[in-house]
Amino acid sequence: MTFKDKWRFVQQNMKKNKVRVFMTILAAAMGSCFLIVLASVGFGLHDSLIKDELESRAVTKIDIYGTSDEDQLGFTTKNISELKQIENVDAVRQIQSLDETNFHLDGYTNEMPSAIAVDFENEKQAGIELGSGRLPEKKNEIVVSSDFAKFLGKDGVEEKDKFAEDGTIKSEHLYKEEVLNKEIELEVSTFPEDGSEPRTATEKVQIVGIEAAPANEYIYTNSVKTTLELKRTLDEALHVTDSYTEQGDPLFDQVEVYASNAESVETILKSLDEKGYLAYSNLEELKNINILFNVAKAGLIIVGTIAVLIASIGIYNTMTMAVTERAPDIGIMKAIGANPKTIKQIFLMESTFIGLAGALIGTAVAYLISFLVNAGVPMILEQIFEEEIPATLQLSSIPFLLAAISITICLVVTILSGSRPAKQATNVDVLRALRREI
Amino acid sequence: MITIKQVSHHYTMGKKAKETIVPVLHGIDLHVGKGEIVSLIGKSGSGKSTLLHIIGGFIQPTSGEVAINGTMITGWDEGRLADFRLEHIGYIFQNFQLIPSMTAAQNIELPLILNGTPKQKRKQKVEDILRQVELEAFPEHYPSELSGGQQQRVAIARALILDPPLILADEPTGSLDSDTEADLLSLIRKLNKQAGITFLIITHDQEVAAIADRQLEIRDGQMLKVKGVMPV
Ligand SMILES: Nc1ncnc2c1ncn2[C@@H]1O[C@H](COP(=O)(O)OP(=O)(O)O)[C@@H](O)[C@H]1O
Ligand SMILES: [Mg+2]
């Protein structure tokens, strides 16, 4: 018997019991939809809270916070080149912090952003992302963070009038124009430890680039990156020598090593340890959180599977009734010479169809619900708490993997629940069926 | 065509603890040659249907062997028997056994579907056989819309559609009036003469017995020869 003919039989059988088949498909659809929607919350939260982080440079970043030489107060250029030579190291960021800085622009001031001096060639290798503009090429060029302009407040406004409730500068006191390509005055101050008068130096600098906004929209960053040459000029003006060795080589306050991929982080950590560096990577921590999320997702899938199992009782019932009802026909078919295997396949096809149809409909509806939840819940939350929900926060996400898992579970469960009735069908006793005893 | 050696059969009834044994057949030997029409008579309850079921492979004899067309089928599993039955045996049941939800044509088509005949060929064959049993006017009728004689002819058409060499019939004229019975008998004779099909027919009808080459009777579970000659 050909597949097409078997399928025709299945169709005829289902046509005879349209309502029952429909209800069973509905139950299977509800089960698989419930499974997907439930688990999608785990996937959604995982995605929006962790995944970005895991895929970003954060995992390949290794912070170096000390060298083997305890007397040395920073990292020398020798240290840097040693770090660069370690296998699988993509980039090394070398950072000198600036003292207290203020930036003045046309009567507006950004007070004390975190200012650092870096080597922009290294920044490029470490994956700095610009939202607009370019990286500095000359000494007096800088890049600022995406929120830099939000901290550029009008001079001479009283502190208590200047800030809104959430700590940001009120919009009426903000600098309105585009800051890119503006020339701005950098003012840096130092407060000597010997108690002598604070000293101040200024330089005109040009904002040539603005960094891309961070993935987490609810974090404000107010920072500035300058060139190392500018830092040296300022230090010379201020007579500050902390950032240099006695020979005049620069000393770096902070060094970050970037591994070429997450897998090589561990071996890099090991060789750092051998070379006497103190290092830290948040990969392990992230890995643990990741495992936690994966366990939670598995748990949700298992809970959702219970719904599918309940639906499978419906399929079992439907198929058992179908077999009982059709026992006389099955008897006649067997009497003519229908192989029991053929009979079994026909019934298995029917239950598989019910399961597949249910799974597909359920999956489609789950995608719709997921979409509505993602669109609707933030809106409702914003209404209730009057606070903006970041757009990156996704409550529900259905990756292809989840849909595939759900469809597989649904199919396996329905085939299992349909297999006993199908077996019953093959066991129909021909002569008893012909005598209408069953 | 059919060779039966020392076939005995008894039914076991009741639950395990209080089984009762109903003996039916005792050491039956039978040979039906190719192209023969053999009729089988016997009192009600003498075991005629039981013997036919054994030959058709619906029940396994308690002891003895059955061979059809030179193939020993005793002891086969259900699936193998089903495949064999589909190709070699046309079975005409006492009360037609048509599937009520299928039309006459669909019922007749069933064996063709089961053995995987392509659709186009199926249509042709069904049309041919409908003409042969003079039902060309009723292909779309459901069994409930057909008379007893017409239903019987649908059952015969279904038994014949795969051109089996052997037809087993259990009281095929039992529920027919004498006119339709005469039609049926002439059809059987025609098929026997033209296609060389072998028939084993259970009946208590003298008319049917009359067209047979041989007439056998089961009595007390034994086979008796009533009329005709045993072919060699
Ligand atoms: N499935 C069965 N279980 C128990 N006894 C049966 C069964 N089928 C038939 N019998 C018994 O076997 C005997 C022979 O029956 P059967 O072959 O139908 O006779 P016939 O067809 O000659 O009238 C009867 O006594 C009947 O009661
Ligand atoms: Mg009988």
XYZ file of C-alpha atoms and ligand atoms in Angstrom:
698
model
C 0.000 0.000 0.000
C 1.448 3.374 -0.994
C 1.965 6.267 1.408
C -0.505 8.347 -0.560
C -3.235 5.723 -0.219
C -2.594 5.387 3.509
C -2.832 9.145 3.842
C -6.137 9.048 1.937
C -7.435 6.518 4.446
C -6.322 8.751 7.303
C -8.104 11.718 5.735
C -11.312 9.739 5.290
C -11.160 8.510 8.859
C -10.638 12.009 10.188
C -13.433 13.414 8.051
C -15.825 11.021 9.713
C -14.929 12.447 13.120
C -14.170 16.054 12.336
C -15.184 17.481 15.694
C -13.315 14.915 17.723
C -10.158 15.284 15.661
C -10.425 19.065 15.875
C -10.770 19.016 19.659
C -7.785 16.712 19.970
C -5.659 18.935 17.744
C -6.804 21.891 19.823
C -5.689 20.176 23.035
C -2.305 19.333 21.519
C -1.956 22.900 20.229
C -2.755 24.326 23.657
C -0.236 21.996 25.273
C 2.599 22.850 22.922
C 1.722 26.564 22.965
C 1.825 26.559 26.765
C 5.176 24.782 26.698
C 6.722 27.280 24.308
C 5.321 30.417 25.936
C 6.403 29.248 29.384
C 9.929 28.394 28.292
C 10.160 31.493 26.104
C 10.278 33.623 29.257
C 13.424 31.803 30.316
C 14.917 32.237 26.865
C 13.872 35.902 26.712
C 15.322 36.875 30.071
C 18.473 34.902 29.390
C 18.903 36.627 26.062
C 18.373 40.130 27.287
C 20.286 39.837 30.556
C 23.253 37.642 29.780
C 23.688 36.732 26.196
C 24.858 40.141 24.983
C 27.435 40.075 27.663
C 28.601 36.590 26.787
C 28.918 37.411 23.141
C 30.538 40.775 23.721
C 34.158 41.460 24.490
C 33.311 41.321 28.196
C 34.051 37.604 28.274
C 37.308 37.807 26.421
C 38.510 40.671 28.587
C 41.067 39.930 31.316
C 41.797 42.649 33.844
C 45.405 42.807 35.021
C 45.648 44.366 38.442
C 49.209 43.735 39.491
C 52.680 42.612 38.476
C 55.274 40.387 40.108
C 57.219 43.515 41.072
C 55.492 44.769 44.195
C 57.478 48.019 44.291
C 56.369 49.000 40.814
C 53.331 51.294 40.911
C 51.981 50.600 37.423
C 52.627 48.740 34.222
C 55.630 49.590 32.110
C 55.840 49.463 28.330
C 57.945 46.353 28.864
C 55.019 44.742 30.657
C 52.750 45.696 27.799
C 54.933 44.152 25.127
C 55.317 41.019 27.270
C 51.525 40.734 27.515
C 51.116 41.279 23.800
C 53.357 38.312 23.104
C 51.186 35.802 24.973
C 49.504 33.399 22.592
C 45.888 34.137 21.588
C 46.056 37.680 22.936
C 44.253 39.897 20.449
C 44.795 43.260 22.014
C 46.128 44.922 25.127
C 44.530 48.118 26.389
C 46.872 50.369 28.316
C 45.266 53.103 30.345
C 46.508 56.159 32.208
C 43.902 57.936 34.302
C 43.679 61.693 34.298
C 43.195 63.590 37.534
C 40.082 65.642 38.116
C 38.949 67.097 34.804
C 36.291 69.567 33.704
C 35.261 70.314 30.143
C 34.071 73.783 29.173
C 32.134 74.599 26.014
C 30.441 77.961 25.305
C 29.394 78.553 28.905
C 28.491 74.956 29.577
C 30.532 72.555 31.700
C 30.771 68.798 32.004
C 32.013 68.283 35.532
C 34.344 65.455 36.300
C 33.697 62.853 33.656
C 35.946 59.836 34.050
C 38.841 60.744 31.822
C 41.527 58.347 30.656
C 44.420 58.480 28.235
C 44.766 55.538 25.884
C 46.615 54.326 22.813
C 43.912 54.443 20.155
C 45.632 51.851 18.010
C 45.144 49.409 20.863
C 41.585 50.610 21.426
C 40.822 49.778 17.839
C 42.183 46.269 18.280
C 40.216 45.870 21.502
C 37.056 46.682 19.565
C 36.062 50.221 20.490
C 32.784 51.091 18.776
C 32.011 54.585 17.590
C 28.487 55.891 17.135
C 29.743 58.789 15.033
C 32.951 60.529 14.052
C 36.375 58.879 14.034
C 39.215 57.948 16.334
C 41.760 60.663 17.300
C 44.778 60.984 15.055
C 46.388 64.090 16.587
C 47.438 64.844 20.111
C 44.571 67.231 20.942
C 41.756 65.085 19.692
C 39.415 63.150 22.013
C 36.455 60.820 21.883
C 33.588 61.075 24.358
C 30.933 58.642 25.548
C 27.462 58.705 24.037
C 25.999 60.414 27.094
C 28.711 63.080 27.354
C 26.364 65.835 26.122
C 23.752 64.897 28.740
C 26.203 66.036 31.421
C 27.054 69.314 29.754
C 25.171 71.777 32.004
C 24.857 75.558 31.921
C 27.340 77.411 34.080
C 26.106 79.535 36.936
C 22.881 77.586 37.587
C 22.269 76.748 41.240
C 22.937 73.084 42.027
C 19.421 72.511 43.365
C 17.797 73.973 40.233
C 20.126 72.255 37.827
C 19.226 68.626 38.430
C 15.988 66.740 37.936
C 14.734 64.162 40.459
C 16.574 61.263 38.897
C 19.917 63.053 39.107
C 20.198 64.052 35.469
C 20.557 67.652 34.370
C 17.209 69.279 33.540
C 16.781 69.629 29.812
C 16.411 73.410 29.902
C 19.937 73.667 31.353
C 21.492 71.285 28.815
C 23.756 72.142 25.912
C 21.488 71.937 22.861
C 23.900 71.723 19.969
C 25.743 68.786 18.483
C 29.061 68.261 20.317
C 30.816 66.344 17.555
C 33.707 68.292 15.984
C 33.367 71.075 18.581
C 36.471 72.492 20.133
C 36.240 72.230 23.893
C 38.456 73.317 26.775
C 39.927 70.598 28.950
C 40.804 71.731 32.436
C 42.724 69.313 34.651
C 43.601 69.895 38.293
C 46.000 68.176 40.640
C 45.996 68.225 44.420
C 49.563 67.537 45.557
C 49.981 65.206 48.538
C 52.562 67.480 50.162
C 49.765 69.956 50.875
C 50.931 72.632 48.458
C 48.418 74.627 46.372
C 46.311 72.736 43.798
C 47.562 73.331 40.285
C 45.505 73.588 37.086
C 46.331 73.195 33.410
C 44.126 73.689 30.341
C 44.278 72.541 26.729
C 41.992 73.091 23.772
C 40.846 69.744 22.418
C 38.539 68.684 19.644
C 35.804 66.063 19.992
C 36.362 63.927 16.878
C 34.342 60.866 17.834
C 31.416 59.777 19.965
C 31.320 56.209 21.249
C 28.408 53.949 20.464
C 25.739 53.712 23.156
C 26.211 50.716 25.466
C 23.856 47.757 25.067
C 22.289 48.471 28.427
C 20.367 51.634 27.749
C 19.688 52.315 31.402
C 23.351 52.830 32.186
C 24.645 56.381 31.745
C 28.279 56.717 30.897
C 30.072 59.992 31.161
C 33.610 59.476 30.039
C 36.354 60.900 27.876
C 39.318 59.270 26.162
C 42.365 61.350 25.299
C 45.675 60.550 23.680
C 48.695 59.544 25.759
C 50.642 62.483 24.278
C 48.063 64.962 25.593
C 48.291 63.393 29.031
C 52.068 63.862 28.984
C 51.724 67.525 27.980
C 49.246 68.120 30.801
C 51.419 66.258 33.322
C 54.407 68.329 32.310
C 52.388 71.525 32.759
C 51.264 70.352 36.186
C 54.713 69.011 37.154
C 53.184 65.609 37.882
C 55.585 62.660 37.620
C 53.452 59.783 39.004
C 52.724 58.375 35.593
C 56.330 57.918 34.509
C 59.350 55.909 35.498
C 62.549 57.584 36.527
C 63.721 57.112 32.963
C 60.644 58.955 31.746
C 58.849 55.936 30.301
C 55.099 55.959 30.812
C 53.516 53.886 33.579
C 50.012 52.643 33.048
C 47.401 52.496 35.825
C 45.256 49.887 34.231
C 45.838 47.168 31.698
C 43.286 44.934 30.002
C 44.142 41.914 27.906
C 41.732 40.719 25.226
C 41.721 37.059 24.270
C 40.955 36.190 20.662
C 38.078 33.966 21.860
C 36.395 32.820 25.053
C 37.968 29.348 24.829
C 41.520 30.681 25.088
C 40.822 32.808 28.186
C 41.771 29.980 30.508
C 45.169 29.277 28.963
C 45.941 32.990 28.901
C 45.056 33.230 32.592
C 47.441 30.364 33.249
C 50.379 31.929 31.424
C 49.647 35.278 33.104
C 49.888 33.494 36.412
C 53.204 31.919 35.416
C 54.579 35.339 34.481
C 53.546 36.679 37.872
C 50.627 38.889 36.857
C 47.535 39.213 38.986
C 44.584 38.831 36.657
C 40.849 38.488 36.749
C 38.285 37.400 34.131
C 34.525 37.442 34.640
C 34.131 34.562 32.219
C 33.771 31.965 34.988
C 31.137 34.010 36.738
C 29.224 34.548 33.521
C 29.532 30.872 32.735
C 27.944 29.987 36.058
C 25.089 32.417 35.540
C 24.710 30.983 32.079
C 24.442 27.461 33.465
C 21.869 28.682 35.959
C 19.769 30.137 33.153
C 20.064 26.961 31.115
C 18.903 24.882 34.071
C 15.962 27.239 34.545
C 15.056 26.943 30.869
C 15.214 23.148 31.043
C 12.984 23.276 34.127
C 10.418 25.409 32.330
C 10.447 23.044 29.354
C 9.829 20.102 31.689
C 6.908 21.890 33.351
C 5.545 22.746 29.909
C 5.899 19.131 28.827
C 3.350 18.209 31.494
C 0.792 20.204 29.505
C 1.703 18.241 26.395
C 1.383 15.000 28.368
C -2.110 16.003 29.467
C -2.996 16.701 25.838
C -1.620 13.283 24.940
C -4.326 11.676 27.070
C -6.774 13.248 24.635
C -4.925 11.770 21.700
C -4.864 8.369 23.385
C -8.617 8.558 23.943
C -9.361 9.721 20.428
C -7.262 7.011 18.857
C -8.646 4.282 21.128
C -12.175 5.330 20.210
C -11.247 5.420 16.542
C -9.868 1.892 16.744
C -12.908 0.586 18.605
C -15.295 2.231 16.177
C -13.459 0.957 13.159
C -12.829 -2.565 14.455
C -15.333 -4.129 11.995
C -13.718 -2.301 9.063
C -10.270 -3.276 10.306
C -11.492 -6.895 10.507
C -12.720 -6.791 6.910
C -9.488 -5.223 5.686
C -7.432 -7.832 7.479
C -9.656 -10.602 6.108
C -9.010 -9.388 2.568
C -5.287 -9.377 3.207
C -4.287 -6.092 4.817
C -1.011 -6.558 6.630
C -1.199 -5.709 10.352
C 1.789 -3.417 9.787
C -0.221 -1.420 7.266
C -3.109 -1.056 9.710
C -0.707 0.083 12.414
C 0.889 2.635 10.104
C -2.469 4.119 9.189
C -3.354 4.700 12.827
C 0.119 5.967 13.675
C -0.121 8.376 10.772
C -3.371 9.705 12.120
C -2.029 10.310 15.624
C 1.177 11.764 14.211
C -0.843 14.118 12.062
C -2.873 15.228 15.068
C 0.328 15.769 17.041
C 2.078 17.595 14.218
C -0.901 19.806 13.438
C -1.265 20.593 17.139
C 2.443 21.339 17.495
C 2.540 23.611 14.451
C -0.600 25.512 15.374
C 0.602 25.765 18.966
C 3.977 27.070 17.825
C 2.409 29.671 15.562
C 0.111 30.875 18.340
C 3.048 30.897 20.763
C 4.977 33.218 18.439
C 1.956 35.507 18.336
C 1.564 35.488 22.125
C 5.292 36.082 22.542
C 5.083 39.066 20.223
C 2.081 40.489 22.083
C 3.742 39.939 25.461
C 6.913 41.708 24.342
C 4.902 44.593 22.950
C 2.276 44.790 25.668
C 3.887 44.006 29.007
C 6.493 46.816 28.929
C 3.658 49.200 28.073
C 1.601 47.994 31.024
C 4.610 48.115 33.351
C 5.399 51.640 32.220
C 1.809 52.646 32.963
C 1.948 51.138 36.438
C 5.437 52.143 37.542
C 5.731 55.267 35.403
C 9.239 54.283 34.546
C 10.709 53.568 31.182
C 11.512 49.930 30.485
C 14.655 49.511 28.399
C 13.908 48.360 24.881
C 16.562 45.665 25.067
C 14.647 43.883 27.828
C 12.769 41.079 26.141
C 10.335 39.136 28.296
C 9.750 36.328 25.877
C 11.926 34.982 23.131
C 11.341 31.896 20.994
C 14.562 30.861 19.305
C 14.320 28.222 16.596
C 15.803 25.741 19.064
C 12.847 26.124 21.446
C 10.307 25.680 18.657
C 12.189 22.601 17.463
C 12.360 21.151 20.983
C 8.662 21.724 21.520
C 7.643 20.205 18.189
C 9.879 17.206 18.891
C 8.430 16.715 22.378
C 4.911 17.046 21.015
C 5.597 14.551 18.220
C 7.320 12.014 20.473
C 4.528 12.223 23.050
C 1.755 11.872 20.463
C 3.456 9.004 18.689
C 3.895 7.253 22.031
C 0.291 7.859 23.050
C -0.925 6.747 19.625
C 1.198 3.616 19.549
C -0.925 1.592 21.970
C -4.192 2.205 20.111
C -2.365 1.435 16.860
C -1.180 -1.839 18.367
C -4.756 -2.572 19.445
C -5.839 -2.050 15.849
C -3.406 -4.673 14.610
C -4.614 -7.084 17.275
C -8.236 -6.942 16.125
C -9.318 -10.568 15.737
C -10.594 -10.978 12.192
C -13.260 -13.588 12.814
C -14.616 -11.875 15.919
C -14.702 -8.574 14.066
C -16.551 -10.192 11.157
C -19.098 -11.608 13.608
C -19.448 -8.009 14.945
C -18.379 -9.205 18.384
C -16.082 -6.225 18.801
C -4.435 -26.207 -5.326
C -5.365 -27.140 -1.772
C -3.691 -29.947 0.101
C -4.736 -30.715 3.650
C -3.010 -33.367 5.705
C -4.361 -34.766 8.963
C -5.935 -31.486 10.072
C -7.615 -31.589 13.472
C -9.069 -28.667 15.304
C -10.698 -27.969 18.622
C -11.803 -24.727 20.219
C -10.909 -23.933 23.795
C -13.593 -22.088 25.693
C -13.909 -20.453 29.060
C -11.371 -19.133 31.514
C -8.084 -20.860 32.244
C -9.243 -22.760 35.324
C -12.449 -24.153 33.814
C -11.491 -24.654 30.208
C -13.773 -26.733 28.090
C -12.583 -28.175 24.828
C -14.901 -28.210 21.810
C -13.556 -30.752 19.332
C -14.561 -29.963 15.734
C -12.310 -31.596 13.131
C -10.536 -34.945 13.355
C -7.682 -35.820 11.022
C -9.074 -34.341 7.824
C -7.300 -35.127 4.552
C -8.296 -33.224 1.441
C -6.923 -32.470 -1.976
C -8.518 -29.978 -4.341
C -6.964 -29.837 -7.792
C -6.422 -26.809 -9.964
C -9.577 -25.678 -11.774
C -11.911 -27.827 -9.716
C -15.207 -26.740 -8.229
C -15.683 -28.565 -4.951
C -18.710 -28.169 -2.719
C -18.706 -28.900 0.960
C -21.873 -29.812 2.822
C -22.590 -30.810 6.355
C -24.983 -30.189 9.220
C -24.929 -26.857 10.952
C -22.141 -26.884 13.476
C -20.285 -29.719 11.775
C -17.173 -27.562 11.274
C -17.457 -26.440 7.617
C -16.678 -22.817 8.384
C -13.901 -23.867 10.722
C -12.243 -25.823 7.920
C -12.591 -22.939 5.496
C -11.097 -20.548 8.053
C -8.153 -22.889 8.466
C -7.625 -23.000 4.698
C -7.928 -19.223 4.515
C -5.360 -18.872 7.272
C -7.704 -17.178 9.723
C -7.151 -19.854 12.338
C -4.285 -22.192 12.941
C -5.304 -25.866 13.125
C -4.591 -27.616 16.400
C -2.636 -30.159 14.377
C -1.993 -31.049 10.741
C -0.797 -29.107 7.721
C -2.329 -26.946 5.022
C -0.692 -26.155 1.698
C -2.094 -23.776 -0.896
C -0.759 -23.665 -4.430
C 2.190 -25.706 -3.226
C 3.014 -23.415 -0.297
C 2.784 -24.712 3.263
C 1.075 -21.952 5.251
C 0.632 -23.674 8.594
C 2.442 -21.898 11.405
C 2.924 -18.628 9.554
C 2.513 -15.354 11.405
C -0.393 -13.053 10.770
C 1.434 -10.605 8.541
C 2.768 -13.273 6.229
C -0.624 -14.943 6.029
C -2.262 -11.608 5.201
C 0.168 -10.983 2.334
C -0.352 -14.512 1.056
C -4.130 -14.253 1.298
C -4.153 -10.969 -0.588
C -2.400 -12.494 -3.585
C -3.703 -16.083 -3.614
C -7.140 -16.352 -2.048
C -10.411 -14.649 -2.779
C -12.698 -15.122 0.187
C -16.460 -14.721 -0.088
C -18.028 -14.429 3.348
C -21.431 -15.585 4.434
C -22.774 -12.076 4.959
C -20.770 -10.199 2.292
C -18.583 -8.232 4.745
C -18.504 -5.015 2.775
C -17.248 -1.831 4.411
C -20.447 0.213 4.853
C -18.784 3.615 4.564
C -17.312 2.809 1.160
C -19.078 2.688 -2.194
C -19.285 -0.492 -4.251
C -16.369 0.673 -6.391
C -14.298 1.590 -3.327
C -14.946 -1.782 -1.714
C -13.862 -3.542 -4.886
C -10.800 -1.307 -5.196
C -9.586 -2.142 -1.686
C -7.400 -5.171 -2.522
C -5.797 -3.173 -5.367
C -4.966 -0.373 -2.924
C -3.575 -2.878 -0.445
C -1.184 -4.403 -2.960
C -0.039 -1.005 -4.187
C -1.510 -0.979 -7.689
C -1.165 2.484 -9.282
C -4.301 4.594 -9.316
C -4.822 4.696 -13.076
C -4.644 0.922 -13.397
C -6.954 0.499 -10.405
C -9.691 2.516 -12.073
C -9.502 0.420 -15.224
C -9.592 -2.882 -13.369
C -12.543 -1.846 -11.193
C -14.494 -0.795 -14.282
C -13.766 -4.115 -15.968
C -14.790 -6.209 -13.013
C -17.948 -4.140 -12.419
C -18.980 -4.984 -15.964
C -18.191 -8.632 -15.412
C -20.489 -8.856 -12.374
C -23.054 -6.619 -14.114
C -22.822 -3.805 -11.611
C -21.609 -1.097 -13.999
C -24.650 0.973 -13.098
C -23.936 1.044 -9.376
C -20.317 1.984 -8.722
C -21.198 4.914 -6.455
C -23.786 3.039 -4.411
C -23.099 2.261 -0.787
C -23.736 -1.325 0.401
C -26.880 -0.192 2.207
C -28.240 1.056 -1.125
C -27.770 -2.320 -2.836
C -29.878 -5.468 -2.759
C -28.556 -8.692 -1.225
C -27.702 -10.112 -4.644
C -25.918 -6.925 -5.669
C -23.974 -6.835 -2.425
C -22.962 -10.446 -2.986
C -21.725 -9.558 -6.445
C -19.711 -6.675 -5.026
C -18.169 -9.164 -2.574
C -17.377 -11.527 -5.444
C -15.906 -8.713 -7.511
C -13.700 -7.793 -4.562
C -12.602 -11.423 -4.195
C -11.794 -11.616 -7.918
C -10.114 -8.268 -8.484
C -6.544 -9.491 -7.918
C -7.142 -12.607 -10.058
C -6.516 -15.114 -7.258
C -6.196 -18.747 -8.349
C -8.475 -19.896 -5.514
C -11.834 -18.727 -4.232
C -13.239 -19.863 -0.916
C -16.938 -19.201 -0.418
C -18.918 -19.733 2.770
C -22.602 -20.253 1.914
C -22.579 -17.640 -0.866
C -26.194 -18.257 -1.791
C -27.513 -18.465 1.738
C -29.344 -15.154 1.632
C -30.233 -14.959 -2.049
C -33.491 -15.652 -3.856
C -33.487 -18.352 -6.508
C -33.134 -15.987 -9.520
C -30.072 -14.209 -8.173
C -28.762 -17.566 -7.054
C -28.954 -18.834 -10.630
C -27.094 -15.722 -11.844
C -24.391 -16.282 -9.263
C -23.965 -19.922 -10.205
C -23.589 -19.107 -13.884
C -20.995 -16.487 -12.954
C -19.044 -19.077 -10.954
C -19.169 -21.533 -13.804
C -18.060 -18.873 -16.276
C -15.089 -17.855 -14.116
C -14.137 -21.483 -13.647
C -14.278 -22.234 -17.343
C -12.683 -19.001 -18.636
C -10.078 -18.203 -15.973
C -9.541 -21.664 -14.521
C -10.250 -20.435 -11.009
C -10.559 -23.130 -8.344
C -13.615 -22.947 -6.083
C -14.278 -24.444 -2.679
C -17.855 -23.672 -1.741
C -19.679 -24.402 1.481
C -23.388 -24.866 0.878
C -26.427 -26.901 1.760
C -28.025 -25.894 -1.474
C -28.584 -28.693 -4.003
C -28.401 -26.283 -6.959
C -24.922 -25.196 -5.919
C -23.826 -28.711 -5.219
C -24.980 -29.600 -8.708
C -22.422 -27.386 -10.497
C -19.568 -28.871 -8.480
C -17.190 -31.432 -9.919
C -17.153 -33.084 -6.525
C -19.255 -32.943 -3.399
C -17.832 -33.575 0.043
C -19.471 -33.795 3.406
C -18.156 -33.281 6.893
C -19.761 -35.531 9.438
C -18.558 -36.105 12.999
C -15.464 -34.147 12.155
C -14.532 -36.527 9.337
C -14.502 -35.933 5.603
C -16.813 -38.055 3.469
C -16.940 -38.208 -0.292
C -20.462 -37.888 -1.529
C -20.311 -37.549 -5.268
C -17.828 -37.245 -8.103
C -14.372 -38.580 -8.613
C -11.161 -37.701 -6.813
C -8.762 -36.289 -9.388
C -5.354 -37.844 -9.342
N -14.748 -19.211 17.985
C -15.324 -20.339 18.452
N -15.158 -20.660 19.735
C -15.702 -21.798 20.224
N -16.420 -22.638 19.498
C -16.620 -22.369 18.209
C -16.093 -21.203 17.610
N -16.447 -21.174 16.297
C -17.178 -22.289 16.098
N -17.279 -22.989 17.228
C -17.953 -24.255 17.362
O -17.385 -25.168 16.487
C -18.372 -25.947 15.847
C -18.235 -25.814 14.352
O -18.632 -24.533 13.958
P -18.601 -24.027 12.447
O -17.317 -24.385 11.863
O -19.026 -22.628 12.394
O -19.763 -24.959 11.838
P -20.540 -24.815 10.494
O -19.966 -23.725 9.706
O -20.407 -26.145 9.861
O -21.951 -24.524 10.871
C -19.695 -25.495 16.417
O -20.074 -26.376 17.436
C -19.412 -24.145 16.986
O -20.213 -23.916 18.123
Mg -20.770 -21.968 8.986
